[in-house]
Short mmCIF file of C-alpha atoms in Angstrom, two decimals:
data_model
loop_
_atom_site.label_atom_id
_atom_site.label_comp_id
_atom_site.label_asym_id
_atom_site.label_seq_id
_atom_site.Cartn_x
_atom_site.Cartn_y
_atom_site.Cartn_z
CA MET A 1 0.00 -0.06 -0.05
CA THR A 2 1.17 3.51 -0.89
CA LYS A 3 -0.30 6.87 -0.03
CA ALA A 4 -1.04 7.49 -3.64
CA TYR A 5 -2.95 4.06 -3.91
CA GLU A 6 -4.90 4.95 -0.84
CA ARG A 7 -6.31 7.88 -2.89
CA VAL A 8 -6.93 5.70 -5.78
CA LEU A 9 -9.01 3.33 -3.57
CA ALA A 10 -10.77 6.31 -1.92
CA ALA A 11 -11.75 7.63 -5.49
CA ARG A 12 -13.12 4.19 -6.39
CA GLN A 13 -14.77 3.62 -2.98
CA LYS A 14 -18.23 2.01 -3.14
CA GLY A 15 -20.67 4.67 -1.75
CA ARG A 16 -18.46 7.70 -2.73
CA PRO A 17 -20.75 10.33 -4.18
CA THR A 18 -21.13 10.32 -7.96
CA ALA A 19 -21.81 13.21 -10.49
CA MET A 20 -25.54 13.36 -9.89
CA PHE A 21 -25.11 13.86 -6.12
CA PHE A 22 -23.14 16.89 -6.79
CA MET A 23 -25.41 18.04 -9.58
CA GLU A 24 -28.41 17.89 -7.25
CA ARG A 25 -26.79 19.92 -4.54
CA LEU A 26 -24.83 22.35 -6.48
CA PHE A 27 -27.54 23.51 -9.05
CA THR A 28 -31.31 24.04 -9.18
CA ASP A 29 -33.82 23.83 -12.01
CA PHE A 30 -31.74 21.15 -13.72
CA LEU A 31 -33.25 19.91 -16.97
CA GLU A 32 -31.38 16.99 -18.47
CA MET A 33 -30.96 16.99 -22.27
CA HIS A 34 -30.52 13.70 -23.98
CA GLY A 35 -28.72 12.27 -27.00
CA ASP A 36 -26.07 13.25 -29.45
CA ARG A 37 -28.31 13.72 -32.29
CA ARG A 38 -26.24 11.34 -34.23
CA PHE A 39 -26.48 7.90 -32.81
CA ALA A 40 -27.91 7.53 -29.36
CA ASP A 41 -28.14 8.72 -25.71
CA ASP A 42 -25.12 7.59 -23.71
CA ARG A 43 -26.26 7.24 -20.15
CA ALA A 44 -22.66 7.40 -18.91
CA ILE A 45 -22.81 11.23 -19.52
CA VAL A 46 -25.58 13.16 -17.89
CA GLY A 47 -25.94 16.77 -19.22
CA GLY A 48 -28.30 19.70 -19.36
CA VAL A 49 -29.10 23.22 -18.27
CA ALA A 50 -29.52 24.31 -14.77
CA ARG A 51 -28.91 27.25 -12.47
CA LEU A 52 -26.08 28.02 -10.09
CA GLY A 53 -27.53 30.51 -7.86
CA GLY A 54 -29.38 32.59 -10.52
CA LEU A 55 -26.98 31.97 -13.28
CA PRO A 56 -27.98 29.65 -16.09
CA VAL A 57 -25.17 27.21 -16.72
CA THR A 58 -24.61 24.02 -18.90
CA VAL A 59 -23.79 21.04 -16.68
CA ILE A 60 -22.11 17.86 -17.96
CA GLY A 61 -21.18 14.96 -15.73
CA ILE A 62 -19.78 11.45 -16.17
CA GLU A 63 -22.08 9.29 -14.02
CA LYS A 64 -20.93 5.90 -12.79
CA GLY A 65 -24.42 4.98 -11.14
CA VAL A 66 -25.08 4.03 -7.72
CA ALA A 67 -27.38 0.81 -7.56
CA THR A 68 -26.27 -2.17 -9.62
CA GLU A 69 -28.89 -1.84 -12.24
CA GLU A 70 -28.15 1.81 -12.76
CA LYS A 71 -24.40 1.11 -12.87
CA ILE A 72 -25.06 -1.25 -15.79
CA ARG A 73 -27.33 1.30 -17.63
CA ARG A 74 -24.57 3.81 -17.29
CA ASN A 75 -21.81 1.46 -18.25
CA PHE A 76 -20.05 2.18 -14.92
CA GLY A 77 -19.18 5.71 -16.16
CA SER A 78 -17.29 4.60 -19.29
CA ALA A 79 -18.52 6.60 -22.03
CA HIS A 80 -18.86 5.74 -25.71
CA PRO A 81 -18.30 8.20 -28.54
CA GLU A 82 -22.09 9.19 -28.47
CA GLY A 83 -21.58 10.42 -24.91
CA TYR A 84 -18.59 12.60 -25.85
CA ARG A 85 -20.65 13.95 -28.75
CA LYS A 86 -23.59 14.64 -26.55
CA ALA A 87 -21.24 16.65 -24.28
CA LEU A 88 -19.95 18.42 -27.26
CA ARG A 89 -23.35 19.22 -28.61
CA LEU A 90 -24.27 20.66 -25.16
CA MET A 91 -21.14 22.77 -25.03
CA LYS A 92 -21.71 24.38 -28.41
CA GLN A 93 -25.39 25.22 -27.26
CA ALA A 94 -23.74 26.67 -24.18
CA GLU A 95 -21.61 28.80 -26.45
CA LYS A 96 -24.50 29.90 -28.56
CA PHE A 97 -26.38 31.19 -25.43
CA GLY A 98 -23.37 32.55 -23.60
CA ARG A 99 -23.67 30.10 -20.64
CA PRO A 100 -20.68 28.76 -18.83
CA VAL A 101 -19.99 25.09 -18.81
CA LEU A 102 -19.50 23.02 -15.84
CA CYS A 103 -18.07 19.46 -16.09
CA LEU A 104 -18.03 16.83 -13.48
CA ILE A 105 -15.48 14.11 -14.22
CA ASP A 106 -15.60 10.58 -12.61
CA THR A 107 -14.52 7.74 -14.97
CA SER A 108 -12.13 4.97 -15.04
CA GLY A 109 -11.76 5.86 -18.72
CA ALA A 110 -13.49 6.10 -22.15
CA PHE A 111 -15.01 2.64 -23.01
CA CYS A 112 -12.74 0.17 -24.78
CA GLY A 113 -14.95 -1.99 -26.97
CA VAL A 114 -15.87 -2.88 -30.55
CA GLY A 115 -18.87 -0.56 -30.82
CA ALA A 116 -16.83 2.37 -29.34
CA GLU A 117 -14.10 1.80 -32.06
CA GLU A 118 -16.46 1.37 -34.85
CA ARG A 119 -18.06 4.73 -33.89
CA GLY A 120 -14.74 6.51 -33.63
CA GLN A 121 -13.86 6.73 -29.82
CA GLY A 122 -10.50 8.57 -30.74
CA LEU A 123 -12.10 10.94 -33.03
CA ALA A 124 -14.88 11.84 -30.50
CA ILE A 125 -12.22 12.62 -27.90
CA ALA A 126 -10.07 14.62 -30.28
CA GLU A 127 -13.00 16.66 -31.47
CA ASN A 128 -13.72 17.61 -27.87
CA LEU A 129 -10.31 18.52 -27.12
CA MET A 130 -10.18 20.85 -30.19
CA ALA A 131 -13.73 22.30 -29.63
CA MET A 132 -12.97 22.95 -25.95
CA MET A 133 -9.80 24.73 -26.77
CA GLY A 134 -11.86 27.26 -28.91
CA LEU A 135 -15.17 27.29 -26.91
CA ARG A 136 -16.05 31.07 -26.31
CA VAL A 137 -17.61 30.64 -22.95
CA PRO A 138 -15.94 29.87 -19.58
CA ILE A 139 -15.36 26.06 -18.86
CA LEU A 140 -14.70 24.77 -15.27
CA SER A 141 -13.99 21.10 -14.74
CA LEU A 142 -14.13 19.40 -11.41
CA LEU A 143 -12.59 16.02 -10.86
CA ILE A 144 -14.83 14.26 -8.22
CA GLY A 145 -13.40 10.74 -8.30
CA GLU A 146 -11.39 8.97 -11.04
CA GLY A 147 -9.98 10.95 -13.88
CA GLY A 148 -9.05 8.17 -16.40
CA SER A 149 -6.95 9.38 -19.22
CA GLY A 150 -8.28 10.55 -22.48
CA GLY A 151 -11.85 9.77 -21.38
CA ALA A 152 -11.41 12.25 -18.59
CA LEU A 153 -9.52 14.79 -20.55
CA ALA A 154 -12.31 14.89 -23.08
CA LEU A 155 -14.26 17.06 -20.50
CA GLY A 156 -11.19 18.50 -18.91
CA VAL A 157 -9.82 21.13 -21.43
CA ALA A 158 -11.01 23.89 -19.04
CA ASP A 159 -10.26 27.40 -17.77
CA ARG A 160 -10.12 26.06 -14.43
CA VAL A 161 -9.58 22.44 -13.45
CA TRP A 162 -10.40 21.65 -9.78
CA MET A 163 -10.12 18.43 -7.90
CA LEU A 164 -11.48 17.02 -4.65
CA GLU A 165 -9.00 15.97 -2.16
CA ASN A 166 -9.18 12.17 -2.94
CA ALA A 167 -9.88 12.52 -6.73
CA VAL A 168 -7.08 11.04 -8.91
CA TYR A 169 -6.17 11.88 -12.58
CA SER A 170 -3.95 9.81 -14.57
CA VAL A 171 -2.66 9.09 -18.09
CA ILE A 172 -3.43 5.33 -17.51
CA SER A 173 -4.77 3.33 -14.66
CA PRO A 174 -2.16 2.14 -12.19
CA GLU A 175 -3.04 -1.42 -12.84
CA GLY A 176 -2.56 -0.68 -16.61
CA ALA A 177 0.73 0.98 -15.96
CA ALA A 178 2.13 -1.84 -13.80
CA SER A 179 1.22 -4.47 -16.41
CA ILE A 180 2.77 -2.57 -19.16
CA VAL A 181 5.88 -1.38 -17.49
CA TRP A 182 6.57 -4.24 -15.10
CA LYS A 183 4.45 -6.91 -16.55
CA ASP A 184 2.72 -7.31 -13.28
CA ALA A 185 -0.69 -5.71 -12.67
CA GLY A 186 -0.18 -6.59 -8.86
CA LYS A 187 2.27 -3.67 -8.74
CA ALA A 188 -0.54 -1.07 -9.01
CA ALA A 189 0.29 0.55 -5.53
CA GLU A 190 3.83 1.27 -6.81
CA ALA A 191 2.70 2.43 -10.13
CA SER A 192 0.23 4.90 -8.62
CA GLU A 193 3.01 6.44 -6.67
CA ALA A 194 5.23 6.67 -9.75
CA LEU A 195 2.52 8.17 -11.95
CA ARG A 196 2.05 11.24 -9.72
CA MET A 197 -1.63 11.18 -10.01
CA THR A 198 -2.96 12.62 -6.80
CA ALA A 199 -4.69 16.10 -6.48
CA GLU A 200 -1.46 17.25 -4.65
CA ASP A 201 0.81 16.22 -7.36
CA LEU A 202 -1.30 17.76 -10.01
CA LEU A 203 -1.62 21.05 -8.09
CA GLY A 204 2.19 21.09 -7.81
CA PHE A 205 2.45 20.55 -11.60
CA GLY A 206 0.13 23.49 -12.29
CA MET A 207 -2.28 21.29 -14.10
CA VAL A 208 -4.95 21.91 -11.50
CA GLU A 209 -5.91 25.23 -9.87
CA ARG A 210 -7.51 24.25 -6.65
CA VAL A 211 -8.00 21.31 -4.39
CA PHE A 212 -11.02 20.99 -2.23
CA SER A 213 -11.03 19.28 1.14
CA GLU A 214 -13.54 16.43 1.56
CA GLU A 215 -14.19 17.48 5.03
CA GLY A 216 -13.70 14.10 6.42
CA GLY A 217 -16.45 12.71 4.19
CA ASP A 218 -19.04 15.35 4.82
CA PHE A 219 -20.02 15.83 1.19
CA GLU A 220 -22.88 18.11 2.03
CA GLN A 221 -20.27 20.61 3.46
CA VAL A 222 -18.01 19.94 0.43
CA CYS A 223 -20.83 21.01 -1.89
CA ALA A 224 -21.58 24.11 0.14
CA ALA A 225 -17.97 25.26 -0.30
CA LEU A 226 -18.09 24.24 -4.02
CA ARG A 227 -21.18 26.25 -4.71
CA GLU A 228 -19.57 29.25 -3.25
CA ALA A 229 -16.32 28.84 -5.12
CA LEU A 230 -17.88 28.03 -8.42
CA ALA A 231 -20.14 31.25 -8.21
CA ALA A 232 -17.16 33.36 -7.47
CA GLU A 233 -14.85 31.76 -10.13
CA LEU A 234 -17.57 31.96 -12.83
CA ASP A 235 -18.05 35.65 -11.99
CA THR A 236 -14.44 36.19 -12.68
CA LEU A 237 -14.34 34.23 -15.92
CA LEU A 238 -17.45 35.85 -17.34
CA ARG A 239 -15.74 39.18 -17.14
CA LEU A 240 -13.07 38.13 -19.77
CA GLU A 241 -13.76 38.78 -23.37
CA PRO A 242 -14.13 35.53 -25.28
CA GLY A 243 -11.00 35.95 -27.30
CA GLU A 244 -8.92 36.65 -24.20
CA LEU A 245 -10.65 33.64 -22.45
CA THR A 246 -9.58 31.15 -25.20
CA ARG A 247 -6.14 32.77 -25.45
CA ARG A 248 -5.59 32.11 -21.70
CA ARG A 249 -6.98 28.70 -21.87
CA TYR A 250 -4.51 27.78 -24.71
CA GLU A 251 -1.65 29.31 -22.93
CA LYS A 252 -2.38 27.47 -19.80
CA PHE A 253 -2.07 24.04 -21.38
CA ARG A 254 0.58 25.29 -23.89
CA ARG A 255 2.98 25.64 -21.06
CA ILE A 256 2.79 22.03 -19.89
CA GLY A 257 5.96 20.15 -20.58
CA GLY A 258 7.27 23.01 -22.70
CA ASP A 259 9.94 24.34 -20.33
CA GLY A 260 12.92 22.99 -18.60
CA GLN A 261 14.05 21.26 -21.83
CA MET B 1 -1.52 0.69 -25.03
CA ILE B 2 -0.87 -1.98 -27.52
CA SER B 3 1.47 -4.98 -27.72
CA LYS B 4 5.15 -4.44 -28.37
CA ASP B 5 5.56 -6.74 -31.29
CA LEU B 6 3.76 -4.12 -33.42
CA PHE B 7 6.99 -2.24 -33.10
CA LYS B 8 9.44 -4.88 -34.19
CA LYS B 9 12.81 -3.36 -35.04
CA PRO B 10 14.13 -4.19 -38.53
CA ASN B 11 16.74 -6.79 -38.48
CA ASN B 12 19.71 -4.47 -39.51
CA ARG B 13 22.14 -4.69 -36.71
CA LEU B 14 25.54 -6.20 -37.04
CA GLU B 15 27.62 -7.12 -34.06
CA GLY B 16 30.94 -8.94 -33.88
CA GLU B 17 31.22 -9.27 -37.50
CA GLN B 18 34.77 -10.25 -38.45
CA ASP B 19 34.71 -10.46 -42.19
CA ALA B 20 34.17 -7.10 -43.67
CA ALA B 21 33.04 -8.41 -46.98
CA LYS B 22 30.61 -10.68 -45.27
CA ALA B 23 29.44 -7.64 -43.27
CA ALA B 24 28.85 -5.66 -46.47
CA ARG B 25 27.03 -8.45 -48.03
CA GLN B 26 24.79 -8.95 -45.03
CA ALA B 27 24.21 -5.14 -44.80
CA ALA B 28 22.98 -5.21 -48.31
CA ALA B 29 20.89 -8.28 -47.82
CA TRP B 30 17.46 -8.05 -46.66
CA GLN B 31 14.71 -10.59 -45.95
CA CYS B 32 11.00 -9.97 -45.91
CA ALA B 33 9.34 -10.68 -42.51
CA GLU B 34 6.24 -11.75 -44.15
CA CYS B 35 7.06 -13.91 -47.21
CA LYS B 36 10.70 -14.51 -46.44
CA ALA B 37 11.79 -13.51 -49.81
CA ASN B 38 15.52 -12.58 -50.00
CA ALA B 39 16.40 -9.26 -51.61
CA THR B 40 18.80 -6.42 -51.23
CA ARG B 41 18.01 -3.52 -48.99
CA ASP B 42 18.42 -1.24 -52.07
CA ALA B 43 15.88 -3.13 -54.00
CA MET B 44 13.39 -3.00 -50.97
CA THR B 45 13.97 0.74 -50.39
CA ALA B 46 13.71 1.43 -54.22
CA ASN B 47 10.25 -0.28 -54.00
CA ASP B 48 9.15 2.29 -51.55
CA TYR B 49 10.12 0.25 -48.38
CA ALA B 50 7.99 -2.60 -49.57
CA CYS B 51 8.98 -6.27 -50.27
CA PRO B 52 9.72 -6.53 -53.92
CA ARG B 53 7.94 -9.87 -53.97
CA CYS B 54 4.85 -9.72 -51.75
CA GLY B 55 4.63 -5.91 -51.26
CA ALA B 56 4.51 -6.14 -47.53
CA TYR B 57 5.56 -2.74 -45.95
CA VAL B 58 8.70 -2.37 -44.06
CA SER B 59 8.63 -0.27 -40.90
CA MET B 60 10.43 3.08 -41.56
CA THR B 61 12.30 5.16 -38.99
CA ALA B 62 11.34 8.87 -39.01
CA ARG B 63 14.62 9.79 -40.75
CA GLN B 64 14.10 7.21 -43.46
CA ARG B 65 10.55 8.32 -43.90
CA VAL B 66 11.63 12.12 -44.30
CA GLN B 67 14.37 11.10 -46.82
CA TRP B 68 12.15 9.01 -48.73
CA LEU B 69 9.27 11.52 -48.72
CA THR B 70 10.75 14.96 -49.17
CA ASP B 71 12.65 16.65 -52.13
CA GLU B 72 16.37 16.15 -51.76
CA GLY B 73 17.87 18.52 -49.53
CA SER B 74 14.80 20.32 -48.75
CA PHE B 75 14.20 19.16 -45.08
CA ARG B 76 15.15 21.82 -42.41
CA GLU B 77 14.84 20.19 -39.14
CA MET B 78 13.52 22.19 -36.21
CA ASP B 79 13.92 21.97 -32.54
CA ALA B 80 16.32 19.07 -32.73
CA GLU B 81 17.90 20.26 -29.54
CA LEU B 82 14.83 19.40 -27.41
CA LEU B 83 15.59 16.52 -25.03
CA PRO B 84 13.19 14.49 -22.93
CA VAL B 85 13.08 15.29 -19.34
CA ASP B 86 12.36 12.57 -16.55
CA ARG B 87 10.13 14.91 -14.62
CA LEU B 88 8.44 12.18 -12.51
CA ARG B 89 11.72 10.39 -11.96
CA PHE B 90 9.71 7.31 -13.11
CA PRO B 91 11.47 4.03 -12.20
CA GLU B 92 13.64 2.76 -15.08
CA TYR B 93 12.68 5.60 -17.41
CA ALA B 94 16.16 7.30 -17.65
CA ALA B 95 17.68 4.05 -18.60
CA LYS B 96 14.95 3.31 -21.20
CA LEU B 97 15.43 6.74 -22.75
CA GLU B 98 19.06 6.28 -22.93
CA LYS B 99 18.63 2.94 -24.58
CA ALA B 100 16.11 4.37 -27.12
CA GLN B 101 18.45 7.30 -27.99
CA LYS B 102 21.40 4.93 -28.44
CA GLU B 103 19.39 2.41 -30.66
CA THR B 104 17.82 5.04 -32.83
CA GLY B 105 20.48 7.83 -32.79
CA GLU B 106 17.69 10.14 -32.20
CA PRO B 107 17.00 12.29 -29.13
CA GLU B 108 13.12 11.84 -29.19
CA GLY B 109 10.39 10.15 -31.08
CA VAL B 110 9.33 12.69 -33.59
CA LEU B 111 11.08 14.73 -36.38
CA THR B 112 9.72 18.19 -37.28
CA GLY B 113 10.65 20.68 -39.77
CA THR B 114 9.92 22.41 -43.14
CA ALA B 115 10.32 20.60 -46.45
CA ALA B 116 9.12 20.44 -49.99
CA ILE B 117 7.13 17.49 -51.49
CA GLY B 118 7.10 17.49 -55.21
CA GLY B 119 8.10 21.18 -55.12
CA GLU B 120 5.35 22.12 -52.68
CA PRO B 121 6.49 23.72 -49.40
CA CYS B 122 4.98 22.45 -46.15
CA ALA B 123 5.76 21.88 -42.52
CA LEU B 124 6.22 18.27 -41.77
CA PHE B 125 6.21 15.96 -38.68
CA VAL B 126 7.13 12.32 -38.75
CA MET B 127 6.86 10.09 -35.80
CA ASN B 128 9.37 7.35 -35.09
CA PRO B 129 8.11 3.92 -34.37
CA MET B 130 11.50 2.77 -33.02
CA PHE B 131 11.60 5.27 -30.19
CA ILE B 132 9.77 3.76 -27.14
CA MET B 133 7.00 2.48 -29.52
CA GLY B 134 6.41 5.91 -31.04
CA SER B 135 4.93 7.14 -27.66
CA MET B 136 4.06 10.68 -27.02
CA GLY B 137 6.03 12.36 -24.23
CA ALA B 138 6.21 16.01 -23.54
CA VAL B 139 8.91 16.59 -26.32
CA VAL B 140 6.79 14.92 -28.89
CA GLY B 141 3.83 17.10 -27.95
CA GLU B 142 6.03 20.13 -27.70
CA LYS B 143 7.75 19.68 -31.10
CA ILE B 144 4.35 19.07 -32.72
CA THR B 145 2.79 22.09 -31.02
CA ARG B 146 5.76 24.29 -32.20
CA LEU B 147 5.61 23.01 -35.76
CA PHE B 148 1.81 23.98 -35.96
CA GLU B 149 2.56 27.30 -34.44
CA CYS B 150 5.42 28.05 -36.90
CA ALA B 151 3.23 26.79 -39.81
CA THR B 152 0.51 29.23 -38.74
CA LYS B 153 2.85 32.03 -38.55
CA ARG B 154 4.61 31.21 -41.80
CA ARG B 155 1.25 30.23 -43.43
CA LEU B 156 2.27 26.78 -44.46
CA PRO B 157 0.28 23.64 -44.64
CA VAL B 158 1.16 20.79 -42.28
CA VAL B 159 1.74 17.20 -43.43
CA GLY B 160 2.07 14.78 -40.55
CA TYR B 161 2.93 10.99 -40.29
CA THR B 162 1.75 9.24 -37.35
CA VAL B 163 2.76 5.95 -35.68
CA SER B 164 2.24 5.59 -31.92
CA GLY B 165 1.52 3.15 -29.13
CA GLY B 166 -0.14 6.25 -27.47
CA ALA B 167 0.76 8.51 -24.49
CA ARG B 168 4.09 7.79 -22.92
CA ILE B 169 3.34 6.19 -19.44
CA GLN B 170 6.65 7.18 -17.86
CA GLU B 171 5.73 10.88 -18.32
CA GLY B 172 2.36 10.50 -16.63
CA MET B 173 -0.06 13.50 -16.84
CA PHE B 174 2.69 15.55 -18.79
CA SER B 175 2.11 13.13 -21.54
CA LEU B 176 -1.64 13.21 -21.29
CA MET B 177 -1.79 16.94 -21.46
CA GLN B 178 0.13 16.90 -24.73
CA MET B 179 -3.22 15.78 -26.31
CA ALA B 180 -4.83 19.11 -25.26
CA LYS B 181 -1.74 21.19 -26.25
CA THR B 182 -1.48 19.68 -29.73
CA SER B 183 -5.20 20.02 -30.25
CA GLY B 184 -5.09 23.62 -29.52
CA ALA B 185 -2.27 24.22 -31.90
CA VAL B 186 -4.05 22.29 -34.64
CA LEU B 187 -7.19 24.28 -34.00
CA ARG B 188 -5.42 27.61 -34.35
CA HIS B 189 -3.63 26.47 -37.58
CA GLY B 190 -6.98 25.45 -38.89
CA GLU B 191 -8.67 28.72 -37.92
CA ALA B 192 -6.07 30.55 -40.08
CA GLY B 193 -7.42 28.63 -43.09
CA LEU B 194 -4.49 26.37 -43.45
CA LEU B 195 -4.37 22.74 -44.51
CA TYR B 196 -3.37 19.85 -42.34
CA VAL B 197 -2.95 16.35 -43.99
CA VAL B 198 -2.40 13.46 -41.72
CA VAL B 199 -1.18 10.17 -42.88
CA LEU B 200 -1.85 7.31 -40.30
CA THR B 201 0.56 4.57 -40.46
CA HIS B 202 0.90 1.16 -38.64
CA PRO B 203 0.19 1.26 -35.80
CA THR B 204 -1.46 4.54 -34.66
CA THR B 205 -3.24 4.18 -31.34
CA GLY B 206 -4.26 5.60 -27.94
CA GLY B 207 -3.65 9.31 -27.11
CA VAL B 208 -2.40 10.17 -30.49
CA VAL B 209 -5.49 8.74 -32.19
CA ALA B 210 -7.57 10.83 -29.64
CA SER B 211 -5.96 14.04 -30.64
CA PHE B 212 -3.88 15.18 -33.64
CA ALA B 213 -4.02 11.95 -35.66
CA MET B 214 -7.79 12.49 -36.11
CA GLU B 215 -7.77 16.11 -36.35
CA GLY B 216 -6.60 16.46 -40.05
CA ASP B 217 -8.70 18.38 -42.74
CA VAL B 218 -7.67 15.31 -44.84
CA ILE B 219 -7.01 11.90 -43.14
CA LEU B 220 -4.99 9.39 -45.25
CA ALA B 221 -3.92 6.00 -44.11
CA GLU B 222 -1.46 3.31 -45.16
CA PRO B 223 -3.03 0.11 -46.29
CA LYS B 224 -3.60 -2.40 -43.45
CA ALA B 225 -2.36 0.07 -40.75
CA LEU B 226 -3.78 -0.74 -37.30
CA ILE B 227 -5.60 2.37 -36.15
CA GLY B 228 -7.62 2.64 -33.00
CA PHE B 229 -8.15 4.25 -29.62
CA ALA B 230 -7.89 1.13 -27.57
CA GLY B 231 -5.46 -1.61 -28.46
CA PRO B 232 -7.01 -4.96 -29.80
CA ARG B 233 -5.82 -6.80 -26.70
CA VAL B 234 -7.51 -4.39 -24.28
CA ILE B 235 -10.72 -4.74 -26.31
CA GLU B 236 -10.55 -8.54 -26.32
CA GLN B 237 -10.16 -8.59 -22.45
CA THR B 238 -12.94 -6.06 -22.08
CA MET B 239 -15.29 -7.83 -24.44
CA ARG B 240 -14.20 -11.28 -23.66
CA GLN B 241 -14.43 -12.16 -27.20
CA LYS B 242 -12.36 -12.52 -30.40
CA LEU B 243 -12.23 -9.54 -32.59
CA PRO B 244 -13.37 -9.83 -36.19
CA ALA B 245 -10.75 -10.07 -38.90
CA GLY B 246 -9.71 -6.66 -40.13
CA PHE B 247 -11.02 -4.89 -37.15
CA GLN B 248 -9.20 -1.53 -36.65
CA ARG B 249 -7.35 -1.85 -39.97
CA ALA B 250 -7.21 1.09 -42.25
CA GLU B 251 -9.69 -0.45 -44.56
CA PHE B 252 -12.17 -0.95 -41.56
CA LEU B 253 -11.82 2.75 -40.73
CA LEU B 254 -12.41 3.86 -44.33
CA ASP B 255 -15.47 1.55 -44.34
CA LYS B 256 -16.80 3.09 -41.15
CA GLY B 257 -16.16 6.65 -42.49
CA PHE B 258 -13.18 7.81 -40.40
CA VAL B 259 -10.49 7.89 -43.22
CA ASP B 260 -10.70 9.85 -46.37
CA ARG B 261 -8.51 7.64 -48.44
CA ILE B 262 -6.12 4.73 -48.16
CA VAL B 263 -3.00 5.53 -50.16
CA PRO B 264 -0.34 2.96 -50.99
CA ARG B 265 3.30 4.14 -50.26
CA LYS B 266 4.20 4.33 -53.83
CA ASP B 267 1.36 6.85 -54.35
CA GLN B 268 1.85 9.11 -51.40
CA LYS B 269 4.26 11.68 -52.68
CA GLN B 270 2.11 12.20 -55.78
CA GLU B 271 -1.08 12.43 -53.88
CA LEU B 272 0.32 14.74 -51.11
CA ARG B 273 1.72 16.88 -53.84
CA LEU B 274 -1.74 17.08 -55.47
CA LEU B 275 -3.45 17.91 -52.09
CA LEU B 276 -0.91 20.66 -51.39
CA THR B 277 -1.32 22.14 -54.85
CA MET B 278 -5.10 22.15 -54.74
CA HIS B 279 -4.93 24.00 -51.34
CA ARG B 280 -2.54 26.66 -52.32
CA ARG B 281 -3.62 29.89 -51.21
CA GLU B 282 -3.54 31.48 -54.72
CA ALA B 283 -5.39 28.40 -56.15
CA ASN B 284 -8.45 29.57 -54.36
CA ARG B 285 -8.41 33.06 -55.90
#
């Protein structure tokens, strides 16, 4: 057991609040919007319009589900291309109506399957990355549990990226890294340490702007803190002219891995 | 990530060779990994890096690809001085990098620069399958980003050849974030009205597929190239079933609508030249 792996286990813990728990507490008047207008409605991604205080916002969350039947319906929070395309559709809609976008991320990764490949999983993620880079409204992404690689990044190209204390965010699962690098999936604990995937690590790297305490598991209190922080942050971001907003967003990601060569 | 045997190195190393003539003969000799036909390396390279008998493609290093593709003497390499950094001090990564650099003679996994293809100027990137499975670390992302930024400033089209096992695990989140960074640079280049043609070669997977490999205005692929987000082994494990023949091959992607054209190697220079010509700024006036 390593410290990082404790975080990984906490992020995956049964009973940990999922995206809709936060949506219900952070927002009011939530109206869910279904479907990608192309193929289907991916239940792993829940999105729609809501209010944060008085402010209309577009909300998009990756939902793992709570009860077994719901987990299956939501594919355990592993989205297919149609899920990412639904998210993109809602982001474009937000841009049209000048609403900020709030993303809640909790996924072990984009789904790896025949159908996902047949419908262009790689393309769907790539299109989101590009579109989010250019979206002319504020985007704020909050990692509430697992941030699984490209499937998380597809909702994570944001002006502000925040994490809960026990959320993790990684290029690959520790199990996957251990089995590729050491040919031993049993070394996941060591791998999670080596990958530097905790909220603290990412804050130190400048990839995340804020980390929120989980208040010893009192998630009602966490939501109260989040609600206040979100309102204040959106107020700041909405003051920026769209060209300035996207320029700063690009510059933020542009710096990563670019210096110290 | 995908299996390592997709990145087999060509059998061209000579060690402990005593007889110089024998060495020269062996260096000139080449055997097809597919049909086992014997030929000379020259005959194979003159056949556009394909077996003269069965036509199977031979994996090309980035430098070989650049030399093969671009007009003689036209390639001006950029950012060759950028070296990988072991930011996470990931176990065994420093040694792995050193080995890759020694084996390939290259500092990193991608070559970038300006060049001419059939007389048409462009900015070019070519990934290297021999450098840690063509994986994308921070330097690969940085060089590609700089190339797109330079092409935007100089109003050049970009031609890119991809081959990759995906993000480089040993660089952790620095690697993942290159997907966002490169996508931003591609977007800006596109917003300037400039052309980006990408050629997907065997194999192109993972984080590269989920970013700049799929962001071309025109997406070409080499015949039979494996192209996918998830590697076939991962999918087999998830689905607990054998995958259908031809799954994730270039022809499959064409069929599903994700690739514009499949272009054999022997036709690539001509097709790229045509595309570049047709997208010249003055051609639109």
